[in-house]
Coordinates of C-alpha atoms in Angstrom, one line a residue:
Chain B
X9 CA -12.1 5.8 64.3
X10 CA -11.6 5.7 60.6
X11 CA -14.3 5.1 58.0
X12 CA -15.1 1.6 57.1
X13 CA -14.7 1.2 53.4
X14 CA -15.3 -2.5 52.9
X15 CA -17.8 -4.5 54.9
X16 CA -18.8 -8.1 54.4
X17 CA -21.7 -9.3 56.5
X18 CA -22.6 -12.9 57.1
X19 CA -21.4 -14.0 53.7
X20 CA -22.2 -17.6 52.7
X21 CA -21.1 -19.2 49.5
X22 CA -21.4 -22.8 48.3
X23 CA -20.3 -24.4 45.1
X24 CA -22.2 -27.1 43.2
X25 CA -19.8 -30.1 43.3
X26 CA -21.3 -32.9 41.3
X27 CA -24.7 -33.6 42.8
X28 CA -24.0 -32.1 46.3
X29 CA -23.4 -28.5 47.4
X30 CA -20.1 -27.8 49.0
X31 CA -20.1 -24.9 51.4
X32 CA -17.0 -22.8 51.1
X33 CA -17.7 -19.7 53.1
X34 CA -20.0 -19.8 56.1
X35 CA -21.2 -16.6 57.8
X36 CA -18.1 -14.6 57.2
X37 CA -18.0 -11.1 58.4
X38 CA -15.2 -8.7 57.8
X39 CA -14.7 -5.0 57.8
X40 CA -11.7 -3.0 56.6
X41 CA -11.2 0.7 57.4
X42 CA -9.5 3.4 55.4
X43 CA -5.8 3.1 55.7
X44 CA -6.0 -0.5 56.9
X45 CA -4.0 -3.3 55.2
X46 CA -5.5 -6.7 56.1
X47 CA -4.2 -10.1 55.1
X48 CA -6.2 -13.3 54.6
X49 CA -4.2 -16.5 55.0
X50 CA -5.2 -20.1 54.9
X51 CA -4.4 -23.4 53.1
X52 CA -5.1 -23.7 49.4
X53 CA -8.6 -24.6 48.7
X54 CA -9.8 -23.0 51.9
X55 CA -11.8 -20.3 50.1
X56 CA -9.4 -17.3 50.2
X57 CA -9.8 -16.7 46.5
X58 CA -13.6 -17.1 46.8
X59 CA -13.7 -14.5 49.5
X60 CA -11.6 -12.1 47.5
X61 CA -13.9 -12.7 44.5
X62 CA -17.0 -12.0 46.5
X63 CA -15.4 -8.8 47.9
X64 CA -14.4 -7.8 44.4
X65 CA -17.9 -8.3 43.0
X66 CA -16.8 -11.1 40.7
X67 CA -18.9 -13.7 42.6
X68 CA -22.3 -13.2 44.1
X69 CA -22.7 -14.6 47.6
X70 CA -25.6 -17.0 48.4
X71 CA -26.4 -14.9 51.4
X72 CA -25.1 -11.9 53.3
X73 CA -24.3 -8.4 52.1
X74 CA -21.4 -6.4 50.8
X75 CA -21.0 -2.7 51.5
X76 CA -18.4 -0.6 49.7
X77 CA -17.8 2.9 51.1
X78 CA -21.0 2.5 53.1
X79 CA -23.2 1.6 50.2
X80 CA -24.9 -1.8 49.9
X81 CA -23.8 -3.2 46.5
X82 CA -25.0 -6.8 47.1
X83 CA -27.7 -6.7 44.6
X84 CA -26.1 -4.4 42.0
X85 CA -26.7 -5.4 38.4
X86 CA -23.9 -6.9 36.2
X87 CA -23.4 -3.5 34.6
X88 CA -23.3 -1.6 37.9
X89 CA -20.8 -4.2 39.2
X90 CA -18.5 -3.6 36.2
X91 CA -18.7 0.2 36.9
X92 CA -18.0 -0.3 40.6
X93 CA -15.0 -2.6 39.9
X94 CA -13.6 0.1 37.6
X95 CA -14.0 3.1 39.9
X96 CA -14.0 1.8 43.5
X97 CA -12.0 -1.4 43.4
X98 CA -8.3 -1.9 42.5
X99 CA -7.1 -5.4 41.7
X100 CA -3.6 -6.7 42.0
X101 CA -3.5 -10.2 40.6
X102 CA -1.2 -13.1 41.2
X103 CA 0.4 -12.9 37.7
X104 CA 0.4 -9.2 37.0
X105 CA -2.2 -9.8 34.2
X106 CA -1.0 -6.8 32.2
X107 CA -2.1 -6.5 28.6
X108 CA 0.9 -7.6 26.5
X109 CA 0.3 -5.0 23.7
X110 CA 0.4 -1.9 25.9
X111 CA 3.3 0.1 27.2
X112 CA 3.3 0.9 30.9
X113 CA 1.8 4.3 30.6
X114 CA -0.9 2.9 28.3
X115 CA -1.7 0.2 30.8
X116 CA -2.7 2.9 33.2
X117 CA -4.5 5.3 30.7
X118 CA -6.4 2.3 29.3
X119 CA -8.3 1.7 32.5
X120 CA -8.4 5.3 33.6
X121 CA -12.0 6.5 33.8
X122 CA -13.3 7.9 30.6
X123 CA -13.0 11.6 30.4
X124 CA -10.5 11.6 33.2
X125 CA -7.4 11.4 31.1
X126 CA -5.2 12.8 33.8
X127 CA -1.6 12.4 32.9
X128 CA -0.2 13.8 36.1
X129 CA -1.8 11.0 38.0
X130 CA 0.0 8.4 35.8
X131 CA 3.3 10.3 36.3
X132 CA 2.8 10.4 40.0
X133 CA 2.1 6.7 40.4
X134 CA 5.0 5.7 38.1
X135 CA 7.3 7.9 40.2
X136 CA 6.1 6.6 43.6
X137 CA 6.5 3.0 42.5
X138 CA 9.9 3.6 41.0
X139 CA 9.0 2.5 37.5
X140 CA 9.4 5.7 35.5
X141 CA 12.1 4.1 33.5
X142 CA 9.6 1.5 32.3
X143 CA 7.1 4.1 31.0
X144 CA 7.6 3.1 27.4
X145 CA 8.2 -0.6 27.9
X146 CA 6.0 -3.6 27.0
X147 CA 5.4 -6.1 29.9
X148 CA 7.5 -8.7 28.1
X149 CA 10.5 -6.4 28.4
X150 CA 10.2 -5.8 32.1
X151 CA 11.3 -7.8 35.2
X152 CA 8.7 -9.6 37.3
X153 CA 9.0 -6.9 40.0
X154 CA 8.5 -4.1 37.6
X155 CA 5.5 -5.8 36.1
X156 CA 3.9 -6.3 39.5
X157 CA 4.6 -2.7 40.4
X158 CA 2.9 -1.6 37.1
X159 CA 0.0 -3.8 38.2
X160 CA -0.1 -2.0 41.5
X161 CA -0.1 1.4 39.7
X162 CA -3.0 0.2 37.6
X163 CA -4.9 -0.8 40.7
X164 CA -4.6 2.7 42.1
X165 CA -5.1 4.7 39.0
X166 CA -8.9 5.4 39.4
X167 CA -8.5 6.3 43.0
X168 CA -10.5 3.3 44.3
X169 CA -11.9 2.8 47.8
X170 CA -10.6 -0.7 48.2
X171 CA -7.6 -2.6 47.0
X172 CA -7.8 -6.4 46.6
X173 CA -4.6 -8.3 46.1
X174 CA -4.6 -11.9 45.1
X175 CA -1.3 -13.5 46.0
X176 CA 0.6 -10.5 44.7
X177 CA 4.0 -11.9 45.7
X178 CA 3.5 -15.5 44.5
X179 CA 5.4 -15.1 41.2
X180 CA 8.4 -13.2 42.8
X181 CA 11.4 -14.2 45.0
X182 CA 11.3 -13.4 48.7
X183 CA 13.2 -10.1 48.4
X184 CA 11.2 -8.7 45.5
X185 CA 7.9 -10.1 46.9
X186 CA 8.6 -8.2 50.1
X187 CA 9.4 -5.0 48.2
X188 CA 6.1 -5.3 46.3
X189 CA 4.1 -5.8 49.5
X190 CA 5.8 -2.8 51.1
X191 CA 4.8 -0.7 48.1
X192 CA 1.2 -1.8 48.4
X193 CA 1.3 -0.9 52.1
X194 CA 2.9 2.5 51.4
X195 CA 0.2 3.4 48.8
X196 CA -2.6 2.1 51.0
X197 CA -1.4 4.3 53.9
X198 CA -0.6 7.3 51.8
X199 CA -3.9 7.3 49.9
X200 CA -6.0 6.0 52.8
X201 CA -7.5 3.0 51.1
X202 CA -8.8 -0.3 52.6
X203 CA -6.8 -3.2 51.3
X204 CA -7.1 -7.0 51.6
X205 CA -4.3 -9.2 50.5
X206 CA -4.7 -12.9 50.1
X207 CA -1.4 -14.6 50.6
X208 CA 0.5 -17.8 51.4
X209 CA 3.6 -15.9 52.2
X210 CA 3.9 -15.7 56.0
X211 CA 7.1 -13.7 55.8
X212 CA 5.3 -10.6 54.7
X213 CA 2.5 -10.7 57.3
X214 CA 4.4 -8.3 59.6
X215 CA 3.7 -5.6 57.0
X216 CA 0.0 -5.9 57.5
X217 CA -2.2 -4.4 60.1
X218 CA -4.4 -7.4 60.7
X219 CA -4.2 -11.1 59.8
X220 CA -7.3 -13.3 59.3
X221 CA -7.2 -17.0 58.8
X222 CA -9.8 -19.1 57.0
X223 CA -10.4 -22.3 58.9
X224 CA -13.2 -24.6 58.3
X225 CA -15.1 -22.2 56.2
X226 CA -14.9 -19.5 58.9
X227 CA -12.8 -16.4 59.2
X228 CA -10.8 -16.0 62.4
X229 CA -8.8 -13.0 63.4
X230 CA -5.3 -13.8 64.5
X231 CA -3.2 -12.0 67.3
Chain A
X5 CA -9.6 3.0 18.3
X6 CA -6.3 4.1 19.8
X7 CA -5.8 0.8 21.8
X8 CA -7.1 -1.3 18.8
X9 CA -4.3 0.3 16.7
X10 CA -1.8 -0.4 19.5
X11 CA -2.7 -4.0 19.6
X12 CA -2.4 -4.3 15.8
X13 CA 0.9 -2.6 15.9
X14 CA 2.1 -4.9 18.7
X15 CA 1.0 -8.1 17.0
X16 CA 2.4 -6.9 13.6
X17 CA 3.4 -10.3 12.3
X18 CA 0.0 -11.9 13.0
X19 CA -1.9 -9.0 11.5
X20 CA 0.3 -8.8 8.4
X21 CA -0.5 -12.4 7.7
X22 CA -4.2 -11.9 8.2
X23 CA -4.1 -8.8 6.1
X24 CA -2.3 -10.6 3.3
X25 CA -4.8 -13.3 3.2
X26 CA -7.7 -10.8 3.2
X27 CA -6.2 -8.8 0.4
X28 CA -5.8 -11.9 -1.7
X29 CA -9.4 -12.9 -1.0
X30 CA -10.7 -9.4 -1.7
X31 CA -8.7 -9.1 -4.8
X32 CA -10.0 -12.4 -6.1
X33 CA -13.6 -11.2 -5.4
X34 CA -13.1 -7.9 -7.1
X35 CA -11.3 -9.3 -10.0
X36 CA -14.0 -11.9 -10.6
X37 CA -16.7 -9.4 -10.3
X38 CA -14.8 -7.3 -12.9
X39 CA -14.7 -10.3 -15.2
X40 CA -18.3 -11.0 -14.4
X41 CA -19.5 -7.6 -15.4
X42 CA -17.1 -7.7 -18.4
X43 CA -18.8 -10.8 -19.6
X44 CA -22.2 -9.3 -18.9
X45 CA -21.2 -6.2 -20.9
X46 CA -20.1 -8.5 -23.8
X47 CA -23.8 -9.4 -24.1
X48 CA -25.4 -6.1 -23.6
X49 CA -23.1 -3.1 -24.0
X50 CA -24.4 -2.2 -27.5
X51 CA -27.9 -1.8 -26.0
X52 CA -26.8 -0.4 -22.7
X53 CA -24.8 2.4 -24.3
X54 CA -27.5 3.2 -26.8
X55 CA -29.0 6.6 -26.3
X56 CA -32.6 5.3 -26.2
X57 CA -35.1 5.0 -23.4
X58 CA -37.4 2.3 -24.7
X59 CA -38.0 0.1 -27.7
X60 CA -41.2 -0.6 -29.6
X61 CA -41.4 -4.3 -30.5
X62 CA -44.2 -6.5 -31.6
X63 CA -46.3 -7.9 -28.8
X64 CA -45.6 -11.6 -29.6
X65 CA -41.8 -11.1 -29.6
X66 CA -41.7 -11.4 -25.8
X67 CA -39.5 -8.4 -25.5
X68 CA -36.7 -9.8 -27.8
X69 CA -35.7 -7.4 -30.5
X70 CA -34.2 -10.1 -32.7
X71 CA -37.5 -11.9 -33.2
X72 CA -39.8 -8.8 -33.4
X73 CA -41.2 -7.4 -36.5
X74 CA -42.4 -3.8 -36.9
X75 CA -43.9 -2.4 -40.0
X76 CA -41.9 0.5 -41.5
X77 CA -44.9 2.8 -41.6
X78 CA -44.9 2.9 -37.8
X79 CA -41.7 5.0 -37.8
X80 CA -43.4 7.8 -39.7
X81 CA -46.5 7.6 -37.6
X82 CA -44.5 8.0 -34.4
X83 CA -42.5 10.8 -35.9
X84 CA -45.7 12.5 -36.9
X85 CA -46.7 12.5 -33.3
X86 CA -43.5 14.3 -32.4
X87 CA -41.8 11.2 -30.9
X88 CA -38.1 10.9 -31.2
X89 CA -37.9 7.5 -32.9
X90 CA -35.2 5.6 -34.8
X91 CA -35.4 2.2 -36.6
X92 CA -33.2 -0.7 -35.4
X93 CA -32.4 -4.1 -36.8
X94 CA -30.2 -6.6 -35.1
X95 CA -28.8 -9.4 -37.1
X96 CA -26.1 -11.9 -36.4
X97 CA -23.9 -12.8 -39.3
X98 CA -20.3 -13.3 -40.3
X99 CA -17.9 -11.1 -42.2
X100 CA -14.5 -11.6 -43.6
X101 CA -11.7 -9.4 -44.6
X102 CA -11.6 -8.7 -48.4
X103 CA -8.7 -11.0 -49.1
X104 CA -9.1 -13.5 -46.3
X105 CA -11.3 -16.6 -45.9
X106 CA -11.5 -16.5 -42.1
X107 CA -15.0 -15.7 -40.9
X108 CA -15.5 -13.3 -38.1
X109 CA -18.6 -13.2 -36.0
X110 CA -20.5 -9.9 -36.1
X111 CA -23.8 -8.6 -35.1
X112 CA -25.1 -6.0 -37.4
X113 CA -27.0 -3.1 -35.9
X114 CA -28.8 -1.5 -38.8
X115 CA -29.7 2.1 -38.0
X116 CA -30.6 5.3 -39.8
X117 CA -27.5 7.3 -40.4
X118 CA -27.4 10.3 -38.1
X119 CA -30.2 9.1 -35.8
X120 CA -29.8 9.4 -32.1
X121 CA -28.8 5.7 -31.7
X122 CA -25.8 6.1 -33.9
X123 CA -22.7 5.7 -31.7
X124 CA -19.9 8.1 -31.5
X125 CA -16.8 7.1 -33.3
X126 CA -13.4 7.0 -31.7
X127 CA -11.6 6.8 -35.0
X128 CA -12.8 7.7 -38.5
X129 CA -16.1 9.1 -39.5
X130 CA -19.8 8.4 -38.8
X131 CA -22.2 6.6 -41.2
X132 CA -23.7 9.7 -42.7
X133 CA -20.4 10.6 -44.4
X134 CA -20.6 7.9 -47.0
X135 CA -20.6 9.0 -50.5
X136 CA -23.2 6.6 -51.6
X137 CA -20.9 3.8 -50.7
X138 CA -21.9 1.1 -48.2
X139 CA -20.1 1.9 -45.0
X140 CA -19.8 0.2 -41.6
X141 CA -18.7 1.2 -38.1
X142 CA -17.0 -1.5 -36.3
X143 CA -16.4 -2.2 -32.6
X144 CA -12.8 -1.6 -31.8
X145 CA -12.3 -5.3 -31.0
X146 CA -12.0 -5.8 -34.8
X147 CA -8.8 -3.8 -34.8
X148 CA -7.2 -6.7 -33.2
X149 CA -8.0 -8.7 -36.3
X150 CA -5.9 -6.3 -38.3
X151 CA -8.8 -4.2 -39.8
X152 CA -8.3 -0.5 -40.0
X153 CA -10.3 2.5 -41.3
X154 CA -10.7 2.5 -45.1
X155 CA -10.4 -1.3 -45.3
X156 CA -13.1 -3.3 -47.0
X157 CA -15.0 -6.1 -45.3
X158 CA -17.3 -8.6 -46.9
X159 CA -20.4 -10.2 -45.6
X160 CA -19.6 -13.9 -45.7
X161 CA -23.1 -15.0 -46.8
X162 CA -24.4 -12.3 -49.1
X163 CA -21.0 -11.1 -50.4
X164 CA -22.0 -7.5 -49.8
X165 CA -19.0 -5.2 -49.4
X166 CA -18.7 -2.5 -46.8
X167 CA -16.0 0.1 -46.3
X168 CA -14.9 0.6 -42.7
X169 CA -15.8 4.2 -42.0
X170 CA -14.7 4.2 -38.4
X171 CA -14.4 2.5 -35.0
X172 CA -16.6 2.7 -32.0
X173 CA -15.7 1.6 -28.5
X174 CA -17.2 -1.0 -26.2
X175 CA -20.2 -2.2 -28.4
X176 CA -21.0 -5.8 -27.9
X177 CA -24.1 -7.8 -28.3
X178 CA -24.6 -11.5 -27.3
X179 CA -20.8 -12.1 -27.0
X180 CA -20.1 -10.7 -30.5
X181 CA -18.7 -7.4 -31.6
X182 CA -21.2 -5.1 -33.3
X183 CA -20.9 -3.5 -36.7
X184 CA -23.2 -0.5 -37.5
X185 CA -24.6 -0.3 -41.0
X186 CA -27.4 1.8 -42.5
X187 CA -30.9 0.5 -42.8
X188 CA -30.5 0.8 -46.6
X189 CA -27.4 -1.4 -46.7
X190 CA -29.2 -3.8 -44.5
X191 CA -32.2 -4.1 -46.8
X192 CA -29.8 -4.7 -49.8
X193 CA -28.0 -7.3 -47.8
X194 CA -31.2 -9.1 -46.9
X195 CA -32.4 -8.9 -50.5
X196 CA -29.2 -10.4 -51.7
X197 CA -29.8 -13.4 -49.5
X198 CA -33.5 -13.8 -50.3
X199 CA -35.2 -11.7 -53.0
X200 CA -38.6 -12.1 -51.2
X201 CA -37.4 -9.9 -48.3
X202 CA -39.8 -7.1 -47.5
X203 CA -38.3 -4.2 -45.7
X204 CA -39.3 -4.1 -42.0
X205 CA -37.8 -3.1 -38.7
X206 CA -37.0 -5.4 -35.8
X207 CA -37.7 -2.5 -33.4
X208 CA -38.0 1.2 -33.1
X209 CA -35.9 2.9 -30.5
X210 CA -37.6 5.7 -28.7
X211 CA -36.2 8.6 -26.7
X212 CA -38.3 10.3 -24.0
X213 CA -41.4 9.0 -22.4
X214 CA -44.1 10.4 -24.6
X215 CA -47.3 8.4 -24.9
X216 CA -46.9 6.4 -28.1
X217 CA -50.6 5.5 -28.6
X218 CA -49.7 1.9 -29.6
X219 CA -52.3 -0.7 -30.3
X220 CA -51.6 -3.0 -27.3
X221 CA -52.7 -6.1 -29.1
X222 CA -50.0 -5.7 -31.7
X223 CA -47.2 -3.6 -30.3
X224 CA -45.6 -2.9 -26.9
X225 CA -43.1 -0.4 -25.6
X226 CA -40.4 -2.0 -23.6
X227 CA -37.9 -0.2 -21.4
X228 CA -34.2 -0.6 -22.1
X229 CA -33.7 -2.4 -18.9
X230 CA -36.3 -5.0 -19.8
X231 CA -34.9 -5.5 -23.2
X232 CA -31.5 -6.2 -21.7
X233 CA -33.0 -8.7 -19.3
X234 CA -34.6 -10.5 -22.1
X235 CA -31.5 -10.9 -24.3
X236 CA -31.3 -14.6 -24.6
X237 CA -29.1 -16.2 -21.8
X238 CA -28.2 -12.8 -20.3
X239 CA -30.2 -13.1 -17.1
X240 CA -29.1 -16.7 -16.5
X241 CA -25.5 -16.0 -17.2
X242 CA -25.5 -12.9 -15.1
X243 CA -27.3 -14.6 -12.2
X244 CA -24.8 -17.4 -12.1
X245 CA -21.8 -15.1 -12.1
X246 CA -23.3 -12.7 -9.6
X247 CA -24.0 -15.6 -7.4
X248 CA -20.4 -16.8 -7.5
X249 CA -19.2 -13.3 -6.6
X250 CA -21.5 -12.9 -3.7
X251 CA -20.8 -16.4 -2.4
X252 CA -17.1 -15.5 -2.5
X253 CA -17.7 -12.3 -0.6
X254 CA -19.6 -14.1 2.1
X255 CA -17.0 -16.9 2.3
X256 CA -14.1 -14.5 2.6
X257 CA -15.9 -12.5 5.3
X258 CA -16.7 -15.6 7.2
X259 CA -13.0 -16.5 7.1
X260 CA -12.3 -13.2 8.8
X261 CA -14.9 -14.0 11.3
X262 CA -13.4 -17.4 12.1
X263 CA -9.9 -15.9 12.4
X264 CA -11.2 -13.3 14.7
X265 CA -13.0 -16.0 16.8
X266 CA -9.8 -18.0 17.1
X267 CA -8.0 -14.9 18.2
X268 CA -10.5 -14.1 20.9
X269 CA -10.3 -17.7 22.1
X270 CA -6.6 -17.3 22.6
X271 CA -7.2 -14.1 24.5
X272 CA -9.9 -15.3 26.8
X273 CA -7.8 -14.6 29.9
X274 CA -6.9 -11.2 28.7
X275 CA -10.6 -10.3 28.2
X276 CA -11.4 -11.8 31.6
X277 CA -8.8 -9.5 33.2
X278 CA -10.1 -6.5 31.4
X279 CA -13.6 -7.3 32.6
X280 CA -12.4 -7.9 36.1
X281 CA -10.7 -4.5 36.3
X282 CA -14.0 -2.9 35.2
X283 CA -14.0 -2.5 31.4
X284 CA -17.5 -3.0 30.2
X285 CA -18.5 -5.5 27.6
X286 CA -19.4 -2.6 25.3
X287 CA -15.9 -1.2 25.5
X288 CA -14.4 -4.6 24.7
X289 CA -16.8 -5.2 21.8
X290 CA -16.0 -1.7 20.5
X291 CA -12.3 -2.4 20.5
X292 CA -12.8 -5.8 18.7
X293 CA -15.1 -4.4 16.1
X294 CA -12.7 -1.5 15.6
X295 CA -9.9 -3.9 14.9
X296 CA -12.0 -5.8 12.4
X297 CA -12.9 -2.6 10.7
X298 CA -9.3 -1.4 10.5
X299 CA -8.2 -4.7 9.1
X300 CA -11.0 -5.1 6.6
X301 CA -11.1 -1.5 5.4
X302 CA -7.4 -1.5 4.9
X303 CA -7.6 -4.8 2.9
X304 CA -10.4 -3.4 0.9
X305 CA -8.5 -0.3 -0.1
X306 CA -5.4 -2.2 -1.0
X307 CA -7.3 -4.7 -3.1
X308 CA -9.3 -2.0 -4.9
X309 CA -6.0 -0.4 -5.8
X310 CA -4.6 -3.7 -7.0
X311 CA -7.7 -4.6 -9.0
X312 CA -7.8 -1.3 -10.8
X313 CA -4.1 -1.3 -11.4
X314 CA -4.3 -4.8 -12.8
X315 CA -7.3 -3.8 -15.0
X316 CA -5.3 -0.9 -16.5
X317 CA -2.5 -3.3 -17.4
X318 CA -4.8 -5.9 -19.0
X319 CA -5.1 -6.6 -22.7
X320 CA -8.1 -4.9 -24.5
X321 CA -9.8 -8.1 -25.5
X322 CA -10.1 -9.3 -22.0
X323 CA -13.8 -8.9 -21.0
X324 CA -13.0 -7.0 -17.8
X325 CA -15.3 -4.2 -16.8
X326 CA -15.5 -2.9 -13.2
X327 CA -17.4 0.2 -12.4
X328 CA -16.1 2.1 -9.4
X329 CA -19.5 2.2 -7.8
X330 CA -19.8 -1.5 -8.2
X331 CA -16.4 -2.2 -6.8
X332 CA -17.1 0.0 -3.8
X333 CA -20.4 -1.8 -3.2
X334 CA -18.7 -5.1 -3.1
X335 CA -15.9 -3.8 -0.8
X336 CA -18.4 -2.2 1.5
X337 CA -20.5 -5.3 1.7
X338 CA -17.3 -7.2 2.5
X339 CA -16.5 -4.9 5.4
X340 CA -20.1 -5.0 6.7
X341 CA -20.2 -8.8 6.5
X342 CA -16.8 -9.1 8.3
X343 CA -18.1 -6.9 11.1
X344 CA -21.2 -9.0 11.3
X345 CA -19.3 -12.2 11.4
X346 CA -17.1 -10.9 14.2
X347 CA -20.3 -10.6 16.3
X348 CA -19.7 -14.2 17.0
X349 CA -16.5 -13.2 18.9
X350 CA -18.4 -10.4 20.6
X351 CA -20.9 -13.0 22.0
X352 CA -18.0 -15.1 23.0
X353 CA -16.4 -12.2 24.9
X354 CA -19.7 -11.4 26.6
X355 CA -19.8 -14.9 28.0
X356 CA -16.3 -14.8 29.5
X357 CA -16.5 -14.8 33.3
X358 CA -14.1 -12.2 34.8
X359 CA -13.4 -14.6 37.6
X360 CA -10.8 -16.3 35.5
X361 CA -8.5 -13.4 36.4
X362 CA -8.4 -14.6 40.0
X363 CA -6.0 -17.4 41.0
X364 CA -3.0 -18.8 39.1
X365 CA -2.2 -18.3 35.5
X366 CA -3.4 -21.5 34.0
X367 CA -6.9 -22.2 35.2
X368 CA -9.3 -21.2 32.5

């Protein structure tokens, strides 16, 4: 059995909605192993993004614990969380979220860990994702697919333990969306990462290893 | 630094506009501060450039040379003690050219020819080269009036004639140009106006810090700095102008701060994303402050160049005087205040919640 890289245990999260508290996630537990590509689906507003934010240390759960690479990070300080996000978590966002003023290779070196200015790593990722030709282009000059692939490269640059993808195909057409999901899958498998992808797009679920559905605040495994 | 430069290079148009605005503001500040110190110099330069350390004035004069009275015997007493001392009278009058009725303001500085407070001439000869003739050294502003070396000028009230022996540079007192005459000429001039005049000095200029052994009830020794401060209206004028300059420095720097703040507001999402992917608040603040530094230092350098270039091209009579050290202080203060005012943006960045990176593009 492979190593579990991400583990969520009994996560609860509620939002203050006016005067009452609205429970979004209730006792959610989930573990993802190295080399596993999991998908989380569910209707909008069901708490998919909240779950991803909790896993990505952007939100603190009301109860429950988060383990990354076996280490409990539930009560890490704000500063520690920032460091963990940089080194152990790779994000792929819905709208690429690249910095408009940086060329592709700078997008990667900008987030590369300080002191680890390893150019060969950048070259390798650009080659694998087929965006070498965009090396010196600004995001505004690239196609949607190229941007999203750059964002994937950025997510992998610091060799993180887990990859969190938030609707990575939402801004692309079916064909390009599928290509992007395939690339995430290929990188996850090759580099042995644990990945969670939140998505609407049921046509790419066949690429994932496991599919979870959020229903009534609870996480249910499908298949 | 590298990424800050990349951002500036990418947003060229935006930054060129901001830079232009800053340069204009800075230029205005520097130019005004040059005019301010030029005006200040117009009040004090004859004293400021004088090679004396302190002045002996009478105790009741409240540190003003022009109303002080010192007996002539004191000069010899001081000299007998080995003190380097020289007599000084300051008197504001009018002169006219020999064949002209137009009166020109002048402040006489009556000194002993050859004493250490006699200024260096930039044209002509010093006072000691007179052949018994009454001579005068004029501030070079009088050249603009068409006076040249060898001309005769006449005291408008007493009718005493002086031959212009030479010109000196940058000697003003109380907004008038100074003319240096000998103490003897001065005594004659005063006697021509009132036969009762008994020779006396307004003050005695002293070099060095020897103990003068003055009777504190009658006399006091006042430093050059104090004397300048007590020139009528100097402190008040100077304070007003200095205030204007510093208020402008602060306003301009705050304008940069506001620009910067607006720009960070526009980039909230970008900062949220950077935080989400693990860039620390310190790194982001560093980048922002770096940008502010680059922009304001560049504006500072350009406007310094502009100001000094402009100063070189300005007419002589314009009271513009800007010391490099002074200009650099103002510029440095400008940079520091801009950085401080951008701390507002830093606080704003630190409050951005990285969660705005998750979800669609528009939710803030």
